């Protein structure tokens, strides 16, 4: 394959040599190699200012991150062969980690496949393509996955906002075989079905697997409140781990149908109560009714999606966690989670401390959790680390 060149400014290659994979538009020597000469999804040979080749990149010429390193070996552009190799490498890690074939199989940059996410549900795969390059190679993605895994069905769940920045249309379609509305999975010994066609993201959130496993000693024999419950990833596991009663609150009827479905799968339906509506309003009503819980789980959607949302997002996390603390018994446990990449763990910890002090409560931080190893962190790319989970004990002062 004969590829054009993309030339960097002087010293702009240092970050890439140190392990990073992204090229920013202000690092490109646009006089030598104008970005306007490329289409989104094109591949090019990335060159240092002196002309030395650094590898092959996939381009998004209209974005601040205008290129992502695909391969440091010029013999291996993005094609089916590279996809098969990288998917096999990713699979070898997941098979070492998990007994059941239920996990995030491919996690973008961290698996050296920027713009590609694949979640595995046994014989079914859900794929998200977030870059123009992966969209252009979507047939090769399907062919590679079929070659490596022989799945019964592959779903393209390409309806995320990440595609907007790449100028890509949103769509959901079956790419191979047969894809049901709900697919089965197992997590921490608990059975679930996930709504892959109509649910959030890929239909399930594998990233909190280990944090949910940590619930077991805290919930046994206790009353639990699960906020932003989705289909019961936290709440149904709490019931399966021995909670006496679990209340799940979510604004989605589909999600709460999933809670009931998954509770029945595990024989814990009699323990579950579902409340449909705005979580903040539900918290007010529970406080007014003087309800109390031994454990409250607060795992909201990202309140901070962009840096400019930081102030309002931090205020939302403070409101949520303070309201959750108000519902705890005197020796209660709060599991506070965040999937906002722009909220550092220390900032979440400070929000919890200030919330506790505002209520004149003493807080003990018991456990810290992050994303599971099927969401490996790329050490050079801070954005690949986004999950925080803090388990706290809330006591009278």
Coordinates of C-alpha atoms in Angstrom, one line a residue:
X1 CA 0.0 0.0 0.0
X2 CA 1.4 3.4 -1.0
X3 CA 0.4 6.0 1.6
X4 CA 0.9 9.8 1.6
X5 CA 2.9 11.5 4.4
X6 CA 1.9 13.6 7.3
X7 CA 4.8 15.7 8.6
X8 CA 5.1 16.9 12.2
X9 CA 6.6 20.2 13.4
X10 CA 10.0 20.1 15.1
X11 CA 10.0 18.2 18.4
X12 CA 6.3 17.3 18.1
X13 CA 7.2 13.6 17.9
X14 CA 8.5 13.5 21.5
X15 CA 5.1 12.6 23.1
X16 CA 4.6 9.8 20.4
X17 CA 8.1 8.4 21.0
X18 CA 7.2 8.3 24.7
X19 CA 4.2 6.1 24.0
X20 CA 1.3 8.3 23.2
X21 CA -0.9 7.6 20.1
X22 CA -2.5 10.9 19.3
X23 CA -1.5 13.7 17.0
X24 CA -3.0 17.2 17.5
X25 CA -3.7 19.4 14.6
X26 CA -1.4 22.2 15.9
X27 CA 1.5 19.7 15.8
X28 CA 1.3 19.1 12.1
X29 CA 3.5 21.0 9.6
X30 CA 0.6 22.1 7.4
X31 CA 2.8 23.9 5.0
X32 CA 4.6 20.7 4.1
X33 CA 1.5 18.4 4.4
X34 CA -1.8 20.3 4.6
X35 CA -4.5 18.6 6.6
X36 CA -7.0 19.8 3.9
X37 CA -5.4 17.2 1.5
X38 CA -6.9 14.4 3.6
X39 CA -10.3 12.9 4.0
X40 CA -11.6 11.6 7.3
X41 CA -10.6 7.9 7.6
X42 CA -7.5 8.2 5.3
X43 CA -4.3 6.6 6.4
X44 CA -0.8 8.2 6.2
X45 CA 2.8 7.7 7.1
X46 CA 3.6 9.9 10.1
X47 CA 6.9 11.6 9.8
X48 CA 9.0 13.6 12.3
X49 CA 10.1 17.0 11.2
X50 CA 13.3 15.6 9.7
X51 CA 11.5 13.1 7.6
X52 CA 12.0 10.0 9.7
X53 CA 8.9 7.7 9.6
X54 CA 7.2 7.1 13.0
X55 CA 4.4 4.8 11.9
X56 CA 1.0 4.7 10.2
X57 CA -1.8 7.0 11.4
X58 CA -5.6 7.1 10.7
X59 CA -6.8 10.7 10.1
X60 CA -9.6 12.9 11.3
X61 CA -8.3 16.1 9.6
X62 CA -11.1 18.3 10.9
X63 CA -10.7 17.5 14.6
X64 CA -8.2 18.7 17.2
X65 CA -7.0 15.1 17.5
X66 CA -6.4 14.9 13.8
X67 CA -4.6 11.5 13.7
X68 CA -4.2 8.4 15.8
X69 CA -1.3 6.0 15.5
X70 CA -2.4 2.7 14.1
X71 CA 0.9 0.9 13.8
X72 CA 4.6 1.8 14.4
X73 CA 5.5 -0.8 11.7
X74 CA 5.1 0.6 8.2
X75 CA 4.3 -2.9 6.9
X76 CA 1.0 -3.0 8.9
X77 CA -1.7 -0.5 7.9
X78 CA -5.2 -0.8 9.2
X79 CA -6.7 -3.8 7.4
X80 CA -8.2 -7.2 8.1
X81 CA -4.8 -8.7 8.8
X82 CA -4.0 -6.1 11.5
X83 CA -7.5 -6.4 13.0
X84 CA -7.2 -10.2 13.3
X85 CA -3.9 -9.9 15.0
X86 CA -4.9 -7.2 17.5
X87 CA -8.2 -8.9 18.3
X88 CA -6.4 -12.2 19.0
X89 CA -4.0 -10.3 21.3
X90 CA -6.9 -8.7 23.1
X91 CA -8.8 -12.0 23.3
X92 CA -5.8 -13.8 24.9
X93 CA -5.9 -11.3 27.8
X94 CA -9.6 -11.7 28.4
X95 CA -9.5 -15.5 28.3
X96 CA -6.8 -15.4 31.0
X97 CA -9.0 -13.1 33.2
X98 CA -12.5 -14.6 32.9
X99 CA -14.0 -18.1 32.9
X100 CA -17.1 -17.0 31.1
X101 CA -17.0 -15.3 27.6
X102 CA -18.6 -12.1 28.9
X103 CA -16.3 -9.0 28.9
X104 CA -15.1 -6.0 26.9
X105 CA -13.1 -7.7 24.2
X106 CA -11.6 -4.5 22.6
X107 CA -11.1 -1.2 24.4
X108 CA -10.0 1.3 21.7
X109 CA -6.6 2.9 22.2
X110 CA -5.6 0.6 25.0
X111 CA -5.8 -2.4 22.7
X112 CA -4.1 -0.4 19.9
X113 CA -7.4 -0.3 17.9
X114 CA -8.4 3.4 18.3
X115 CA -12.1 4.0 17.5
X116 CA -13.1 0.4 18.1
X117 CA -15.0 -1.0 21.1
X118 CA -16.3 -4.6 21.2
X119 CA -18.3 -6.1 24.0
X120 CA -18.7 -9.9 24.1
X121 CA -21.9 -11.6 25.4
X122 CA -21.1 -15.3 24.8
X123 CA -21.8 -15.9 21.1
X124 CA -23.0 -12.4 20.5
X125 CA -20.8 -9.3 19.9
X126 CA -21.8 -5.6 20.2
X127 CA -19.5 -3.3 18.2
X128 CA -19.1 0.5 18.4
X129 CA -17.1 2.3 15.7
X130 CA -16.2 5.8 16.9
X131 CA -13.8 6.9 14.1
X132 CA -14.0 7.5 10.4
X133 CA -11.2 5.0 9.8
X134 CA -13.0 2.2 11.6
X135 CA -16.2 3.1 9.9
X136 CA -14.4 2.8 6.5
X137 CA -13.1 -0.6 7.5
X138 CA -16.3 -1.9 9.1
X139 CA -16.6 -4.9 6.8
X140 CA -13.0 -5.9 7.7
X141 CA -13.9 -5.5 11.4
X142 CA -16.8 -7.9 10.9
X143 CA -14.7 -10.3 8.9
X144 CA -11.9 -10.3 11.5
X145 CA -14.4 -10.9 14.4
X146 CA -16.0 -13.8 12.5
X147 CA -12.6 -15.3 11.8
X148 CA -11.4 -15.1 15.4
X149 CA -14.6 -15.8 17.3
X150 CA -17.2 -17.5 15.0
X151 CA -20.0 -15.5 16.7
X152 CA -23.8 -16.2 16.2
X153 CA -24.4 -12.5 15.7
X154 CA -22.7 -9.1 15.5
X155 CA -24.5 -5.8 16.2
X156 CA -23.3 -2.4 15.2
X157 CA -24.4 -0.1 18.0
X158 CA -23.2 3.1 16.3
X159 CA -25.5 5.6 18.0
X160 CA -23.1 7.5 20.3
X161 CA -22.3 11.2 20.2
X162 CA -18.6 10.4 19.6
X163 CA -19.5 9.8 16.0
X164 CA -20.8 13.3 15.5
X165 CA -17.3 14.8 15.8
X166 CA -16.2 12.5 13.0
X167 CA -19.1 13.5 10.8
X168 CA -20.5 10.0 10.9
X169 CA -24.2 9.2 10.9
X170 CA -25.7 7.3 13.9
X171 CA -27.3 3.9 13.3
X172 CA -28.0 0.5 14.9
X173 CA -27.9 -2.5 12.7
X174 CA -27.2 -6.2 12.7
X175 CA -23.9 -6.7 10.8
X176 CA -23.7 -10.5 10.9
X177 CA -25.9 -13.4 11.8
X178 CA -28.9 -13.0 14.2
X179 CA -28.9 -10.5 17.0
X180 CA -31.7 -10.7 19.6
X181 CA -33.1 -7.7 21.5
X182 CA -31.7 -9.0 24.8
X183 CA -28.6 -11.1 25.3
X184 CA -27.4 -13.3 28.2
X185 CA -24.3 -12.7 30.3
X186 CA -22.9 -13.7 33.6
X187 CA -21.1 -11.4 36.1
X188 CA -19.7 -12.4 39.5
X189 CA -21.8 -15.6 39.4
X190 CA -25.0 -13.7 38.8
X191 CA -27.1 -14.1 35.6
X192 CA -28.3 -11.2 33.5
X193 CA -29.9 -10.2 30.2
X194 CA -28.8 -7.0 28.6
X195 CA -30.9 -4.9 26.1
X196 CA -28.3 -4.5 23.5
X197 CA -30.6 -3.2 20.8
X198 CA -32.4 -0.5 22.8
X199 CA -30.3 0.0 25.9
X200 CA -27.5 2.3 26.9
X201 CA -24.1 2.2 25.1
X202 CA -23.5 -1.5 24.2
X203 CA -26.3 -2.6 26.5
X204 CA -24.2 -3.4 29.6
X205 CA -21.4 -1.8 31.7
X206 CA -18.7 -4.4 32.2
X207 CA -16.4 -1.7 33.6
X208 CA -17.7 -1.9 37.2
X209 CA -17.6 -5.7 37.4
X210 CA -14.9 -5.8 40.2
X211 CA -16.5 -2.9 42.1
X212 CA -19.9 -4.7 42.1
X213 CA -18.1 -7.9 43.4
X214 CA -17.0 -5.8 46.4
X215 CA -20.6 -5.3 47.4
X216 CA -20.9 -8.7 48.9
X217 CA -19.7 -8.2 52.5
X218 CA -21.5 -4.8 52.8
X219 CA -25.0 -5.8 51.6
X220 CA -25.6 -9.2 53.3
X221 CA -28.7 -8.9 55.5
X222 CA -29.0 -5.1 54.7
X223 CA -31.5 -2.8 53.0
X224 CA -30.1 -1.3 49.8
X225 CA -30.9 1.6 47.6
X226 CA -29.5 1.5 44.0
X227 CA -29.7 4.9 42.2
X228 CA -29.5 5.2 38.4
X229 CA -30.0 1.4 38.6
X230 CA -30.2 0.7 34.8
X231 CA -31.0 -3.0 34.4
X232 CA -29.8 -3.9 37.9
X233 CA -26.1 -4.5 37.6
X234 CA -25.6 -3.3 41.1
X235 CA -29.0 -3.9 42.6
X236 CA -29.7 -7.4 41.4
X237 CA -26.2 -8.5 42.5
X238 CA -26.8 -6.9 45.9
X239 CA -29.9 -9.1 46.2
X240 CA -28.0 -12.1 45.0
X241 CA -25.3 -11.4 47.6
X242 CA -27.8 -11.6 50.4
X243 CA -29.4 -8.1 50.8
X244 CA -32.9 -8.4 52.4
X245 CA -34.4 -5.6 50.3
X246 CA -33.3 -3.6 47.3
X247 CA -34.9 -0.5 45.8
X248 CA -33.9 0.4 42.3
X249 CA -34.5 3.9 41.0
X250 CA -34.1 4.9 37.3
X251 CA -35.8 7.2 34.8
X252 CA -36.2 4.5 32.1
X253 CA -39.0 2.0 32.0
X254 CA -36.9 -0.2 29.8
X255 CA -34.2 -0.3 32.4
X256 CA -36.6 -1.2 35.2
X257 CA -38.1 -3.9 33.0
X258 CA -34.6 -5.2 32.9
X259 CA -34.3 -5.1 36.7
X260 CA -37.4 -7.2 37.1
X261 CA -36.3 -9.6 34.3
X262 CA -32.9 -10.0 35.9
X263 CA -34.2 -10.3 39.4
X264 CA -36.5 -13.2 38.2
X265 CA -33.5 -14.9 36.5
X266 CA -31.7 -15.1 39.9
X267 CA -34.8 -15.9 42.1
X268 CA -34.6 -12.6 44.0
X269 CA -37.7 -10.9 42.6
X270 CA -39.4 -10.7 46.0
X271 CA -36.6 -8.6 47.3
X272 CA -36.8 -6.0 44.6
X273 CA -38.8 -2.7 44.4
X274 CA -38.6 -0.5 41.3
X275 CA -39.2 3.3 41.3
X276 CA -39.4 5.0 37.9
X277 CA -38.7 8.7 37.7
X278 CA -36.1 11.4 38.2
X279 CA -33.5 10.2 40.7
X280 CA -33.1 13.6 42.4
X281 CA -36.9 13.9 42.9
X282 CA -37.0 10.3 44.2
X283 CA -34.3 11.2 46.7
X284 CA -36.4 14.1 48.0
X285 CA -39.5 11.9 48.3
X286 CA -37.6 9.2 50.2
X287 CA -36.2 11.8 52.6
X288 CA -39.6 13.3 53.2
X289 CA -41.0 9.8 53.9
X290 CA -38.1 9.3 56.4
X291 CA -36.9 6.2 54.6
X292 CA -33.5 4.8 55.6
X293 CA -31.1 2.4 53.9
X294 CA -28.0 0.5 55.2
X295 CA -26.3 0.8 51.8
X296 CA -26.8 3.4 49.0
X297 CA -25.2 2.9 45.6
X298 CA -24.8 6.1 43.5
X299 CA -23.5 5.3 40.0
X300 CA -24.8 8.1 37.8
X301 CA -24.2 8.7 34.1
X302 CA -21.4 11.1 33.4
X303 CA -22.3 14.5 34.8
X304 CA -19.1 16.0 33.2
X305 CA -18.8 15.1 29.5
X306 CA -16.7 18.1 28.6
X307 CA -14.2 20.3 30.5
X308 CA -16.6 23.2 30.3
X309 CA -19.2 21.1 32.3
X310 CA -16.8 20.8 35.2
X311 CA -18.4 23.3 37.6
X312 CA -22.0 22.2 37.1
X313 CA -21.0 18.6 37.1
X314 CA -19.2 18.8 40.4
X315 CA -22.2 20.5 41.8
X316 CA -24.4 17.6 40.6
X317 CA -22.1 15.0 42.2
X318 CA -22.3 17.0 45.4
X319 CA -26.1 17.2 45.4
X320 CA -26.4 13.4 44.6
X321 CA -24.0 12.2 47.2
X322 CA -25.2 14.5 50.0
X323 CA -28.8 13.4 49.3
X324 CA -27.7 9.8 49.4
X325 CA -25.9 10.3 52.7
X326 CA -29.1 11.8 54.2
X327 CA -30.9 8.5 53.6
X328 CA -28.2 6.3 55.3
X329 CA -28.6 4.7 58.7
X330 CA -26.2 5.9 61.4
X331 CA -23.6 3.3 60.4
X332 CA -24.4 3.3 56.6
X333 CA -22.3 2.4 53.6
X334 CA -22.2 4.7 50.5
X335 CA -20.8 3.4 47.2
X336 CA -20.1 6.5 45.1
X337 CA -19.1 6.0 41.5
X338 CA -18.2 8.3 38.6
X339 CA -17.6 7.5 34.9
X340 CA -16.7 11.2 34.2
X341 CA -13.2 11.1 32.8
X342 CA -12.8 14.8 33.7
X343 CA -13.4 14.2 37.4
X344 CA -10.2 13.0 39.1
X345 CA -10.7 10.5 41.9
X346 CA -9.2 12.9 44.5
X347 CA -11.9 15.5 43.5
X348 CA -14.7 12.9 44.0
X349 CA -13.1 12.1 47.4
X350 CA -13.2 15.8 48.3
X351 CA -16.8 16.0 47.2
X352 CA -17.7 13.1 49.5
X353 CA -15.7 14.7 52.4
X354 CA -17.4 18.1 52.0
X355 CA -20.8 16.5 51.7
X356 CA -20.3 14.5 54.9
X357 CA -19.0 17.6 56.8
X358 CA -22.0 19.6 55.6
X359 CA -24.3 17.0 57.2
X360 CA -22.0 16.9 60.3
X361 CA -21.1 13.3 59.6
X362 CA -17.8 11.4 59.8
X363 CA -16.7 9.6 56.7
X364 CA -14.3 6.6 56.4
X365 CA -13.0 5.7 53.0
X366 CA -12.9 1.9 52.9
X367 CA -12.2 0.9 49.4
X368 CA -11.2 2.4 46.1
X369 CA -12.0 0.8 42.8
X370 CA -11.4 1.5 39.1
X371 CA -12.3 -0.2 35.9
X372 CA -11.8 -3.9 35.4
X373 CA -8.8 -5.3 33.5
X374 CA -10.8 -5.8 30.4
X375 CA -10.7 -2.0 30.2
X376 CA -6.9 -1.7 30.4
X377 CA -5.5 1.7 31.0
X378 CA -3.0 3.1 28.4
X379 CA -0.4 4.7 30.7
X380 CA 0.3 7.5 28.2
X381 CA -3.4 8.3 27.6
X382 CA -5.1 9.6 30.8
X383 CA -8.5 9.5 29.0
X384 CA -8.5 5.7 29.0
X385 CA -8.8 5.7 32.8
X386 CA -12.3 7.0 33.7
X387 CA -14.0 4.8 36.3
X388 CA -13.9 5.7 40.0
X389 CA -15.7 3.8 42.8
X390 CA -15.3 4.8 46.4
X391 CA -16.9 2.7 49.2
X392 CA -17.4 4.8 52.3
X393 CA -18.7 4.4 55.8
X394 CA -20.8 7.3 57.0
X395 CA -21.0 7.8 60.8
X396 CA -22.2 10.4 63.3
X397 CA -19.5 12.9 64.2

